[in-house]
Short mmCIF file of C-alpha atoms and ligand atoms in Angstrom, two decimals:
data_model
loop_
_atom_site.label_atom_id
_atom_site.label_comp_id
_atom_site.label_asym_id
_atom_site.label_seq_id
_atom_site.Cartn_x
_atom_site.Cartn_y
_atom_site.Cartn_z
CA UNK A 1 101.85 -84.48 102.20
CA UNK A 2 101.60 -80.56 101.56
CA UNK A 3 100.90 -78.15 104.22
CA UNK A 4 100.67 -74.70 104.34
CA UNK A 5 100.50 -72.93 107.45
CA UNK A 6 97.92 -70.11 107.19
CA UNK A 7 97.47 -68.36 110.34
CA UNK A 8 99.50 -68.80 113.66
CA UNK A 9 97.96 -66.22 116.21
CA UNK A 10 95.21 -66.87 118.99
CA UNK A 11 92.36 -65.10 118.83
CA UNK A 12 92.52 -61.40 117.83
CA UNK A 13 95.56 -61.86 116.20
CA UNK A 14 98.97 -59.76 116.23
CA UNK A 15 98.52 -56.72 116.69
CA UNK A 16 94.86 -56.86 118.04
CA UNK A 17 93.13 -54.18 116.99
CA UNK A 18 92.59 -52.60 120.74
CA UNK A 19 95.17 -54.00 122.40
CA UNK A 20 98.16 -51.67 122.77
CA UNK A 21 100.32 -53.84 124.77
CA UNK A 22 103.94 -54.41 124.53
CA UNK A 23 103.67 -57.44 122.20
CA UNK A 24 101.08 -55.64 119.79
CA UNK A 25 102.79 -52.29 120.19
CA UNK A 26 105.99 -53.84 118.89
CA UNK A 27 104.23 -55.81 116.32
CA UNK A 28 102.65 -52.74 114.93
CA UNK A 29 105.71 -50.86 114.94
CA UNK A 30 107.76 -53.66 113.31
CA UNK A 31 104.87 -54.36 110.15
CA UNK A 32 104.17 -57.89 111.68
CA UNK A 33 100.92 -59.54 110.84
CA UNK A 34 99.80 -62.97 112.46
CA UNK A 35 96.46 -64.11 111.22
CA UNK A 36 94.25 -66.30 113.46
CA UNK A 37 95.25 -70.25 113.47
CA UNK A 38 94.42 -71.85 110.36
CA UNK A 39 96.16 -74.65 108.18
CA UNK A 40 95.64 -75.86 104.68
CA UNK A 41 96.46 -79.35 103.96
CA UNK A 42 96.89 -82.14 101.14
CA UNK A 43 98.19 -85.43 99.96
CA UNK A 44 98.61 -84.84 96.63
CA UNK A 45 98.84 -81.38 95.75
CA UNK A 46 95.27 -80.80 94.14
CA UNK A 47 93.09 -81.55 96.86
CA UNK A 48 93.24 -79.20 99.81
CA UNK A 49 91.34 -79.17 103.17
CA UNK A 50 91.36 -76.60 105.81
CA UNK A 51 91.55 -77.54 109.30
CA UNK A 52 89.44 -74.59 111.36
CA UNK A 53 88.17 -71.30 109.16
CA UNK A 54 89.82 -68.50 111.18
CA UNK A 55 88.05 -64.68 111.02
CA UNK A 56 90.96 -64.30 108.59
CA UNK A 57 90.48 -66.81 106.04
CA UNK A 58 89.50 -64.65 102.81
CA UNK A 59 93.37 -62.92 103.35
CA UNK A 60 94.63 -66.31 104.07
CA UNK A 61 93.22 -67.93 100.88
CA UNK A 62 94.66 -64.92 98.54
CA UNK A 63 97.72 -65.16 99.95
CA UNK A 64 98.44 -69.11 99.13
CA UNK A 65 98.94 -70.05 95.75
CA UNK A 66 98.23 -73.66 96.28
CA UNK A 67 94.09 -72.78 96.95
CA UNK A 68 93.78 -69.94 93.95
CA UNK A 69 90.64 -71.06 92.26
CA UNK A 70 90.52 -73.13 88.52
CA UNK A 71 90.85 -73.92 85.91
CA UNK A 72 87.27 -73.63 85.39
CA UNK A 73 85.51 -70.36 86.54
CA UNK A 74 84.61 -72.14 90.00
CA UNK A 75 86.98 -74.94 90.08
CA UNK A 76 88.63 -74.73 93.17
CA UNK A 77 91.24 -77.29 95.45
CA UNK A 78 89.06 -76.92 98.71
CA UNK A 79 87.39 -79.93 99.57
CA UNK A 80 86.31 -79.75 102.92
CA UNK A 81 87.16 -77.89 106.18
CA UNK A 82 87.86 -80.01 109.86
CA UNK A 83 86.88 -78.04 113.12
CA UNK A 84 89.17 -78.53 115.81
CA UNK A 85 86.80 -76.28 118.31
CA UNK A 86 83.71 -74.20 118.07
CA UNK A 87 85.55 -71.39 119.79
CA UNK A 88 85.22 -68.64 117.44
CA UNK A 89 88.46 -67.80 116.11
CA UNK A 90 88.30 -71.85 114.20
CA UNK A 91 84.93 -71.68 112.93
CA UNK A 92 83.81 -67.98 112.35
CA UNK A 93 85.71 -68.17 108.52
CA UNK A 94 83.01 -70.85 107.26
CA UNK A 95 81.15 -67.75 106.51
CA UNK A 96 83.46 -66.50 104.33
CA UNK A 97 83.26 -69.69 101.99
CA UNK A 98 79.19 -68.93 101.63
CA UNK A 99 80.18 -68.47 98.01
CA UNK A 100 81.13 -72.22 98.04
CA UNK A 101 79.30 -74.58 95.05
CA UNK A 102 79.38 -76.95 97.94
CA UNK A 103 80.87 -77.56 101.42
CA UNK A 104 81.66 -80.41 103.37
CA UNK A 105 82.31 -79.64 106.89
CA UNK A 106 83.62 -82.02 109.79
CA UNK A 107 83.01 -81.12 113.37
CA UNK A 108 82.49 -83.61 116.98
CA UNK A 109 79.35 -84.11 118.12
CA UNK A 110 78.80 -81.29 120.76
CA UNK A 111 80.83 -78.69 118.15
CA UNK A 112 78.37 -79.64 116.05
CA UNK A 113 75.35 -78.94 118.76
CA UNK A 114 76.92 -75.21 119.03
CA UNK A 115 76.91 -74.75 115.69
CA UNK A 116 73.28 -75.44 115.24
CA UNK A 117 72.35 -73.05 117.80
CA UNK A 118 74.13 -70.99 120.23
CA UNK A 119 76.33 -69.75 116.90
CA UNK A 120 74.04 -71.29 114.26
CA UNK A 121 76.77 -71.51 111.33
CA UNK A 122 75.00 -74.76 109.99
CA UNK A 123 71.57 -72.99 109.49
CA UNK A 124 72.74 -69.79 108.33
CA UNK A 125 74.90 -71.08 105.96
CA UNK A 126 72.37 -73.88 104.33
CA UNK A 127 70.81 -70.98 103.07
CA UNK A 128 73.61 -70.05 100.99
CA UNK A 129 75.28 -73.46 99.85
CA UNK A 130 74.89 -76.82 99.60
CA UNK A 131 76.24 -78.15 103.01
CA UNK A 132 77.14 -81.58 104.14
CA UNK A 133 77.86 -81.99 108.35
CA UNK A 134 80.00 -84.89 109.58
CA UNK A 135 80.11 -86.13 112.88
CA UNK A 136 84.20 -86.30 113.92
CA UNK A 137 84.31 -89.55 116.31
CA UNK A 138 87.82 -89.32 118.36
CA UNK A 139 89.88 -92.90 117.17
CA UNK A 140 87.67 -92.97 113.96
CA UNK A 141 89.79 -92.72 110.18
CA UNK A 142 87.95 -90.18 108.35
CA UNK A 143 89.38 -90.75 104.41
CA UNK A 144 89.69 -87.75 102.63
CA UNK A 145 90.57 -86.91 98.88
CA UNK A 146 93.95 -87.04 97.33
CA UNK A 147 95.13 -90.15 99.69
CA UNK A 148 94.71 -88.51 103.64
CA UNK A 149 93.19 -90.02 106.38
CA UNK A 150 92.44 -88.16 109.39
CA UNK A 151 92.06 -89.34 112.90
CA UNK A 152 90.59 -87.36 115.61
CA UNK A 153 92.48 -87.44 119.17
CA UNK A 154 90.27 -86.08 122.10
CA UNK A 155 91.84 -83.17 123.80
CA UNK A 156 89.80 -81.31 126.29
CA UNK A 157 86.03 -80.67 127.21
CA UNK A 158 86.65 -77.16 127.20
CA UNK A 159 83.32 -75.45 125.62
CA UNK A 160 83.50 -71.61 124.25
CA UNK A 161 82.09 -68.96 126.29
CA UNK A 162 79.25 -68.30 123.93
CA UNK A 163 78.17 -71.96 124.93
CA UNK A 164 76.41 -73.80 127.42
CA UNK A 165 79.01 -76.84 128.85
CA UNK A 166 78.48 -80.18 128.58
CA UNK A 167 81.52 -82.38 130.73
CA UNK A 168 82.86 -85.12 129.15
CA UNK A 169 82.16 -83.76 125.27
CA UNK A 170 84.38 -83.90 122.93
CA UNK A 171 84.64 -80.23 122.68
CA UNK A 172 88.51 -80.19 121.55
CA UNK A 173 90.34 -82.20 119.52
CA UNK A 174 93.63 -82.60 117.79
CA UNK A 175 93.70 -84.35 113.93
CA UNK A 176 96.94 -86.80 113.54
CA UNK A 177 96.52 -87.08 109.29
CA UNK A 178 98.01 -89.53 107.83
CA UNK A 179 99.01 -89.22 104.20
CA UNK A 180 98.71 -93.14 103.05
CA UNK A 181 100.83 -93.18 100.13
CA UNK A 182 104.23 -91.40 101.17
CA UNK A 183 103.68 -92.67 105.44
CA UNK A 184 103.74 -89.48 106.26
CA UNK A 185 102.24 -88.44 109.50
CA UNK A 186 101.19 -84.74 110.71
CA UNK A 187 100.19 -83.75 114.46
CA UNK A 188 97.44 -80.84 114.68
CA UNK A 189 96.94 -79.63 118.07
CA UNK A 190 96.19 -76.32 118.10
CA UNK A 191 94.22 -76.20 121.25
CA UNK A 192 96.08 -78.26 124.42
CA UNK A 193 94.83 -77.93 128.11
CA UNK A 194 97.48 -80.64 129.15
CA UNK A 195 99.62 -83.22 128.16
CA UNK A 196 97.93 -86.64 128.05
CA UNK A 197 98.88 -90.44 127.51
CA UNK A 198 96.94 -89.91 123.93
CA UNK A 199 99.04 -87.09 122.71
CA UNK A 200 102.06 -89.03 123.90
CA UNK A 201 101.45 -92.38 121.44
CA UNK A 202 100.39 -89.75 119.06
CA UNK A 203 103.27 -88.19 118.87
CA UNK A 204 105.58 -90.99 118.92
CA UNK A 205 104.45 -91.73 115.15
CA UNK A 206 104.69 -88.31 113.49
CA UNK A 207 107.49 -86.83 111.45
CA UNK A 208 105.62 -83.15 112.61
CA UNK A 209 103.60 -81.82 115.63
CA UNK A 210 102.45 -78.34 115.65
CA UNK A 211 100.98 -77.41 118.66
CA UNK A 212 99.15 -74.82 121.42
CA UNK A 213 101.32 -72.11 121.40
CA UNK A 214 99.24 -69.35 122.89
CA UNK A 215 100.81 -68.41 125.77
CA UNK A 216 104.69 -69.15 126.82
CA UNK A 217 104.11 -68.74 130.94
CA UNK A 218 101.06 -69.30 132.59
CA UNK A 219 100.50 -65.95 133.97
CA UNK A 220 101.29 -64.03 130.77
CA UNK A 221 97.64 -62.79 130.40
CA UNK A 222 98.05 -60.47 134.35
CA UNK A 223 101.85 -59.57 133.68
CA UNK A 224 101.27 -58.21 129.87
CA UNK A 225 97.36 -56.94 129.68
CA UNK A 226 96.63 -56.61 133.41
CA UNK A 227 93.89 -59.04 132.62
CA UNK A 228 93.45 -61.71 135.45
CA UNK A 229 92.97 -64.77 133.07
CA UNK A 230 95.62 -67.52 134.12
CA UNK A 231 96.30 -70.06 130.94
CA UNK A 232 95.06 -72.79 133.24
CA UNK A 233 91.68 -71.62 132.86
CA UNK A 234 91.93 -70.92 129.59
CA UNK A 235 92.46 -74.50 128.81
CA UNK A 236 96.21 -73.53 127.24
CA UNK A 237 98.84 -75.40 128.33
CA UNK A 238 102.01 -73.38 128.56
CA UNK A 239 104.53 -73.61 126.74
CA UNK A 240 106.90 -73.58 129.21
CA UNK A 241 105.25 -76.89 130.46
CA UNK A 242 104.86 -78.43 127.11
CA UNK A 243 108.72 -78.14 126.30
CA UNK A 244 109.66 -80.67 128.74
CA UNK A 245 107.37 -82.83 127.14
CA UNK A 246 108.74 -82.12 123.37
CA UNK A 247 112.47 -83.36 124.60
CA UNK A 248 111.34 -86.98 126.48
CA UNK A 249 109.55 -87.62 122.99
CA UNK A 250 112.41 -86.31 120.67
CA UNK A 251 111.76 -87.23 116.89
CA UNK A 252 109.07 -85.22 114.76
CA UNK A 253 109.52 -81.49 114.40
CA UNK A 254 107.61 -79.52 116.66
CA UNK A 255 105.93 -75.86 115.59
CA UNK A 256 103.71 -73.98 117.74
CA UNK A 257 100.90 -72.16 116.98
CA UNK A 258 98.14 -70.39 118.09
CA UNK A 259 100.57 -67.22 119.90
CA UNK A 260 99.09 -65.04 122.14
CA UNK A 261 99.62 -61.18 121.56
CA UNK A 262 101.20 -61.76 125.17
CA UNK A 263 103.73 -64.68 123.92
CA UNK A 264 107.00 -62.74 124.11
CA UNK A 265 107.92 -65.43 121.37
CA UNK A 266 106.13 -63.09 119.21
CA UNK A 267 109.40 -61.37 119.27
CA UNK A 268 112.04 -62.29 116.68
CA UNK A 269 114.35 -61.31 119.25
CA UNK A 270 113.47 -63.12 122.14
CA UNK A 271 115.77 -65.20 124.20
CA UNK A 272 113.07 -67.99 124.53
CA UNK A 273 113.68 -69.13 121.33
CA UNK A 274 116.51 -70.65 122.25
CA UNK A 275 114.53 -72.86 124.69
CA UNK A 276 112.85 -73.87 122.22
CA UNK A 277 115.81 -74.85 119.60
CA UNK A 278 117.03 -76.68 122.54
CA UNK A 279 114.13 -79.25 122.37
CA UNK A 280 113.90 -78.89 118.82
CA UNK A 281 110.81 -77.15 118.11
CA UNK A 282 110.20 -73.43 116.55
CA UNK A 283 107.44 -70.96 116.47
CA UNK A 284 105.57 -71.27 113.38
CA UNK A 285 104.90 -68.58 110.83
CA UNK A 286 102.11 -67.50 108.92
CA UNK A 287 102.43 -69.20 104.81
CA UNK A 288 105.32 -71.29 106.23
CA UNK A 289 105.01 -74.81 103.99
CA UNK A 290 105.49 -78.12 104.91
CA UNK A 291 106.71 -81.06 102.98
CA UNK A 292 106.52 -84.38 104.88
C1 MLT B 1 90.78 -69.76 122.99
O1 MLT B 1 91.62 -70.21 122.22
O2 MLT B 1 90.85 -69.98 124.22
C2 MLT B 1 89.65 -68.93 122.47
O3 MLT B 1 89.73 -68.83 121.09
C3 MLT B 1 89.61 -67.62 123.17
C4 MLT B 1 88.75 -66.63 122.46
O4 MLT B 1 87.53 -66.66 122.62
O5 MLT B 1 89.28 -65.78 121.72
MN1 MN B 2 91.66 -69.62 120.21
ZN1 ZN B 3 98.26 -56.77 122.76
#
């Protein structure tokens, strides 16, 4: 299996375009660019699937090789794109891909519901290309092209703010995808509110987890921005609280993702990191490939 990390900041990226806080300040300064979360994957080299379509997807697609279009004049790899969320900065990239011959997108039930009308992607974009919509069932094998199968593993009912709640949905999920001819097994969770039995089992059987990196404390958001948005209700776990975690199930290598413009991991020079060797995980960078 083949993956290419695209994108590996929260929403806004790094630097945010208003934001002049420390983290985006020094990002600025230092030439850094994190693009939204975003990952390309594939079993066999030639056919590629996105999981989530950040706001930065057309720079992410020019900048990765592996998803250039050809031979023919609209060949291209991309076969599909799996939503982990409906929050915005996963799903607001389909657009881009309107030039698309076709598009085969896979998204839970109530993601699917937002979609259709409090951020109607699904209509807008049927007017542009052929579409096909497939409902993501959590425990379900969904078998893709070039040898992958994907399961969903229900991660929290947490609902974007542009949409009306529904407890108990399936609103996000991680993808554990399997590549069946190697045995290799990836972890996407991009997205974590807490750690749960689920995610334990799941990651018991990959070689790699990459997971919710967006904040490192949980009250990064009032100590950084002066915002009073606590990760808790943001439906991030820490990472602080996740590392414990990482080193009772030692094994795959762990990336996170997803940083925060208020992660002071952000920093290259940050003395976190080292917490973070400890357990044997590492922040993940934008184009960074994976060979599993
Ligand atoms: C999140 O990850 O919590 C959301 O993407 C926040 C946002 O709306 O930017
Ligand atoms: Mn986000
Ligand atoms: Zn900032």
């Amino acid at each position: 299996m083949r993956v290419r990390v695209l994108g590996t900041a929260a929403g806004g990226g790094l630097p945010q375009w208003n934001c002049a806080c420390d983290g985006c300040r020094q990002a600025r300064a230092a030439g850094v660019d994190r693009t939204q979360d975003c990952l390309a994957v594939s079993g066999d080299g030639r056919a590629w699937y996105l999981v989530n379509a950040s706001p930065d997807l057309r720079t992410q697609l020019l900048r990765t090789p592996e998803l250039a279009p050809g031979p023919g004049r609209r060949d291209t790899p991309l076969r599909g794109v799996l939503f982990t969320s409906a929050e915005l900065d996963h799903t607001f990239g389909l657009l881009s891909l309107r030039e698309a011959g076709q598009l085969t997108v896979h998204a839970t039930a109530p993601v699917r519901h937002a979609l259709r009308g409090a951020f109607p992607l699904e209509p807008v974009l049927a007017r542009y290309t052929r579409t096909r919509w497939e409902t993501v069932v959590c425990g379900q094998a969904i078998p893709l092209d070039g040898g992958l199968s994907v399961t969903a593993i229900r991660l929290s009912e947490k609902s974007p703010r542009y949409a009306e709640p529904h407890a108990g949905d399936d609103w996000v999920i991680g993808y554990r995808i399997d590549d069946v001819h190697s045995g290799s097994t990836l972890l996407y969770a991009p997205c974590l509110a807490a750690w749960t039995d689920t995610l334990s089992t799941a990651v018991r059987d990959a070689d790699a987890v990459i997971l919710d990196g967006t904040f490192y404390g949980c009250d990064e958001m009032a100590t950084r921005t002066g915002l009073d948005r606590p990760a808790a209700g943001m439906g991030h776990l820490p990472i602080r609280d996740s590392l414990p975690h990482l080193a009772a199930h030692a094994g795959p290598r762990y990336l996170y993702t997803h940083l925060n413009n208020t992660n002071p991991l952000t920093h290259p020079d940050a003395p976190q990191h080292a917490a973070l060797a400890e357990a044997g995980a590492a922040v993940a960078t934008d184009g960074q490939l994976l060979s599993l």
